[in-house]
Short mmCIF file of C-alpha atoms in Angstrom, two decimals:
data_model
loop_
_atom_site.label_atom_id
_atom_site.label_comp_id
_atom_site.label_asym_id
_atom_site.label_seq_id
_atom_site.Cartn_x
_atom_site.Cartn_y
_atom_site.Cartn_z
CA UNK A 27 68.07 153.86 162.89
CA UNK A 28 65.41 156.33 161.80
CA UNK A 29 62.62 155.49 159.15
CA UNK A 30 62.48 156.83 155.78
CA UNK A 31 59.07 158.11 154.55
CA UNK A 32 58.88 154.89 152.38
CA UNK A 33 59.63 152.83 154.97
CA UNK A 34 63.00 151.93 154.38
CA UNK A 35 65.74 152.18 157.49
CA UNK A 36 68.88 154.49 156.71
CA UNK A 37 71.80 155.42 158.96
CA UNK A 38 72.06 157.93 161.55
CA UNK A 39 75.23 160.22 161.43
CA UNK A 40 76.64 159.56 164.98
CA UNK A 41 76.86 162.94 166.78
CA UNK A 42 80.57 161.95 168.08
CA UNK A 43 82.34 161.99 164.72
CA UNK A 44 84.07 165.15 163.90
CA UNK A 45 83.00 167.64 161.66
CA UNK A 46 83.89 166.90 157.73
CA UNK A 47 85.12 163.05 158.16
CA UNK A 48 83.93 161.06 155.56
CA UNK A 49 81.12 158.54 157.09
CA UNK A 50 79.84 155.22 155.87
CA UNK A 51 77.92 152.97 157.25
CA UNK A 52 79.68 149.99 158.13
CA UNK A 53 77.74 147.16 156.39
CA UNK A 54 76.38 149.20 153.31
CA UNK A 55 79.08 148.23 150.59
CA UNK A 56 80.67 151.26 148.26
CA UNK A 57 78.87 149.63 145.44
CA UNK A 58 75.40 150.24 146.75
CA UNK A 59 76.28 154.05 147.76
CA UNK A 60 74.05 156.82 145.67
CA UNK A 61 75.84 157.99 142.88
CA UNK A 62 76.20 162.38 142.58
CA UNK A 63 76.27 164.37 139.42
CA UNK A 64 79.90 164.26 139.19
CA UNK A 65 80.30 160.75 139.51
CA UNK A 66 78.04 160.98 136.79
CA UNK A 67 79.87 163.05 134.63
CA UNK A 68 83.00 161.61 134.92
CA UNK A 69 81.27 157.52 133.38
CA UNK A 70 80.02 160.19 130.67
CA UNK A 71 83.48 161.12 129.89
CA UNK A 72 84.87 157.66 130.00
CA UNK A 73 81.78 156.98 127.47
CA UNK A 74 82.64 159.91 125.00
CA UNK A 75 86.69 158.43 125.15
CA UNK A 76 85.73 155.03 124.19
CA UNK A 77 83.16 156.32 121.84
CA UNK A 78 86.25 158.64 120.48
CA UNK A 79 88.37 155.66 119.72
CA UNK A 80 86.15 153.45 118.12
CA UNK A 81 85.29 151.15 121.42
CA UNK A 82 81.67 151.71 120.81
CA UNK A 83 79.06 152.17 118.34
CA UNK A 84 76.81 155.27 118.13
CA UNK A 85 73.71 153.10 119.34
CA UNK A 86 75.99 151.38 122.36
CA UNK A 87 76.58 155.17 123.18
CA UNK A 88 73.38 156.41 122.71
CA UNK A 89 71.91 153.92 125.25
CA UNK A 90 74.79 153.88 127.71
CA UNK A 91 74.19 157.60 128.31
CA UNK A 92 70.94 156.94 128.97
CA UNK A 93 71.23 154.55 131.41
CA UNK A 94 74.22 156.87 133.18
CA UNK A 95 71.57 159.95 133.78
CA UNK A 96 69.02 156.55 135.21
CA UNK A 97 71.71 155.56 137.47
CA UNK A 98 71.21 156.00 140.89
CA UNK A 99 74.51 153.88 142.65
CA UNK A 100 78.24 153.43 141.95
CA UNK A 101 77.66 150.01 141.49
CA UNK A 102 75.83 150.81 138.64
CA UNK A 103 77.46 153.03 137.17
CA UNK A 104 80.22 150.80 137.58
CA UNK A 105 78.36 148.44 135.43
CA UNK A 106 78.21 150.58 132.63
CA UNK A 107 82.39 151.06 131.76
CA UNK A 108 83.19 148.08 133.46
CA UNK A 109 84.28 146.72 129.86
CA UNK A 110 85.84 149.89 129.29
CA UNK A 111 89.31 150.89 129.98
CA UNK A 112 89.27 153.74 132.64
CA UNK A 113 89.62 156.73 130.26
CA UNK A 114 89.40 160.14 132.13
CA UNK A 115 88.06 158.78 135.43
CA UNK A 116 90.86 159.30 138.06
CA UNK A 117 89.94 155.60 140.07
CA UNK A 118 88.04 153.43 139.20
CA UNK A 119 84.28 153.06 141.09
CA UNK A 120 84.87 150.99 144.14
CA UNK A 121 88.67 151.94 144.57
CA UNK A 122 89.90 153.49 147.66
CA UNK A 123 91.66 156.78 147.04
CA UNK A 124 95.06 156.66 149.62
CA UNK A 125 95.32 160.18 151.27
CA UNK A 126 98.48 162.27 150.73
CA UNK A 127 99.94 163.43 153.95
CA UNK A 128 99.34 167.28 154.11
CA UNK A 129 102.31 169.98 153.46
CA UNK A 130 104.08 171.43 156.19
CA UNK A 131 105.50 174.51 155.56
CA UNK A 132 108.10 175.60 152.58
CA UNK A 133 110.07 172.65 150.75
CA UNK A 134 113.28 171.92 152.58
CA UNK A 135 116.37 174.05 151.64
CA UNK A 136 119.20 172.46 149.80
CA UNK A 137 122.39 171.70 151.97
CA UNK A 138 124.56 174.53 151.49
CA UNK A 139 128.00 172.89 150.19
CA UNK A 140 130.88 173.66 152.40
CA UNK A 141 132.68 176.50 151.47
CA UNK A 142 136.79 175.37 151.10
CA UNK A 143 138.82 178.19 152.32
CA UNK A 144 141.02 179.65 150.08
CA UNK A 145 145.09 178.66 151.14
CA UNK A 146 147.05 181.83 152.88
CA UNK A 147 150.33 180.70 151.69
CA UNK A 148 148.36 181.03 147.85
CA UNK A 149 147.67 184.28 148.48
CA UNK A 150 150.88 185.83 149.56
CA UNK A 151 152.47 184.00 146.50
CA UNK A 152 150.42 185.74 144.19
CA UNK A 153 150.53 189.24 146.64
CA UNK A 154 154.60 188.78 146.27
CA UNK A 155 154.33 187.84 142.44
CA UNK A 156 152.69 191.22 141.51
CA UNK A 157 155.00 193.13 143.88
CA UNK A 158 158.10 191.79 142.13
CA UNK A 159 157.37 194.34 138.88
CA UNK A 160 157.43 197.42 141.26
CA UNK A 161 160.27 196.11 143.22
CA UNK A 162 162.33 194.90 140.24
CA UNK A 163 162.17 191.27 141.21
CA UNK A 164 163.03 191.59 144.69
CA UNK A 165 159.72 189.97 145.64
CA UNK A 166 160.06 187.43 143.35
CA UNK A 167 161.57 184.71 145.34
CA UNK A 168 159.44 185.16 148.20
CA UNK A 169 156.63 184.55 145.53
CA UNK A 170 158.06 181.09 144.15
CA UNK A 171 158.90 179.89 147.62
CA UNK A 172 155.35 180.65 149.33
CA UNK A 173 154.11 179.45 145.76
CA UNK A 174 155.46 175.83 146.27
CA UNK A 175 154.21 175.56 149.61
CA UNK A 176 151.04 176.34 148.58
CA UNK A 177 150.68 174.10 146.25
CA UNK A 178 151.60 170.97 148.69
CA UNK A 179 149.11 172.40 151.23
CA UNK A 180 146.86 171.98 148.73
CA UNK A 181 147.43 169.11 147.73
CA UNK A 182 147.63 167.75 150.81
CA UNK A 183 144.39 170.01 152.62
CA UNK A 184 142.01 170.29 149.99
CA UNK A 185 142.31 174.09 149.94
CA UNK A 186 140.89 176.58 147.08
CA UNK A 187 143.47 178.42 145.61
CA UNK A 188 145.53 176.90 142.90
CA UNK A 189 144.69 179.74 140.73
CA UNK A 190 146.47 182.31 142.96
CA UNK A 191 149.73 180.10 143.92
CA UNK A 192 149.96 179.22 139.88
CA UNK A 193 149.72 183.10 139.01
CA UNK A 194 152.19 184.10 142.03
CA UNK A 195 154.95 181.05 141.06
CA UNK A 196 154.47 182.08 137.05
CA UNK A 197 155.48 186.06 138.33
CA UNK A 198 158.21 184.79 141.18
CA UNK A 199 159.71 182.57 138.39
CA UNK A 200 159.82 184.95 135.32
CA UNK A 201 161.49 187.44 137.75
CA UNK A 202 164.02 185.27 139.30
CA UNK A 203 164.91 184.61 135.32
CA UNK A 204 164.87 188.25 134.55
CA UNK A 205 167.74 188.58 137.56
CA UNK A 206 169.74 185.76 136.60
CA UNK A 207 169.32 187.11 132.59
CA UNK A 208 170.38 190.08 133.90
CA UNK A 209 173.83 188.55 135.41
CA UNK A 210 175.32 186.44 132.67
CA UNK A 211 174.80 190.04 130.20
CA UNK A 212 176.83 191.67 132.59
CA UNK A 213 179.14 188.57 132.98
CA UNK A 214 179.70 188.69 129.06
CA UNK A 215 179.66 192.39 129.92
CA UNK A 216 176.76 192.67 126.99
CA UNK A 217 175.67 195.28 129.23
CA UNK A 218 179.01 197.91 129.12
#
């Protein structure tokens, strides 16, 4: 240990500790360590909260300041809001601040949610359903047939789709009515 001018030993930084580690010596307690200007600021602002709310009187203030700027160690400066709750001061004097683990990289993505594949059989029902207007209903048991099958694979699979089969089954089915409209007229013979 080297000699300060008044005589007093302090600790030597040891030359194997890397660059911008926090050292302390290992038998000086936190409460004796020298106090900085921000340290000091921050009991100040716990003094001007509890001054604020009615915690203490303009003279307790008055000489509590004081003594804050006089302060040369945590420990006293601990002293000074230890009756005080801990206002603005992040933790309190003495406390051990846990390190966050550091940031690597971008957040993770979300899981991209499997994308269901839309049923075949759906489409071709509602493919068939809009082709039974241009082919006069032709189509349109083709559409109610592939329809009902797509519904069950549905059902049963889990596909996407119910949208299309519903749409091709409505067309297949108002078609197949049109046709069998169309025959009892001309059994009646409505239509001579």
């Amino acid at each position: 240990m080297a000699e300060q001018p008044w005589g007093q030993p302090y600790p030597v930084r040891p030359q194997q500790q890397p660059y911008g580690q926090p050292w302390q010596h290992a038998h000086m307690p936190q409460s004796a360590m020298r106090a900085s200007h921000t340290d000091r600021d921050r009991t100040v602002d716990v003094l001007k909260a509890a001054y604020a709310e009615g915690r203490l009187t303009r003279e307790e203030y008055g000489q509590r300041f004081d003594a804050v700027y006089g302060a040369q160690t945590y420990g006293q400066l601990a002293q000074l809001v230890a009756d005080l709750p801990a206002g603005p001061v992040a933790v309190p004097f003495g406390a051990a601040v846990p390190a966050l683990p550091p940031a690597y990289g971008p957040p993770p993505m979300p899981m991209p949610v499997p994308h269901r594949p839309v049923n075949g059989m759906a489409i071709a029902s509602l493919a068939l359903g809009v082709l039974s207007l241009p082919t006069l209903g032709l189509a349109g048991l083709g559409a109610v047939i592939t329809g009902h099958i797509a519904k069950a694979q549905i059902r049963a699979r889990g596909d996407e789709g119910t949208a299309p089969a519903t749409i091709g089954l409505v067309l297949g089915w108002l078609s197949l009515g049109g046709w069998v409209l169309l025959f009892v007229l001309a059994g009646f013979g409505v239509l001579d």
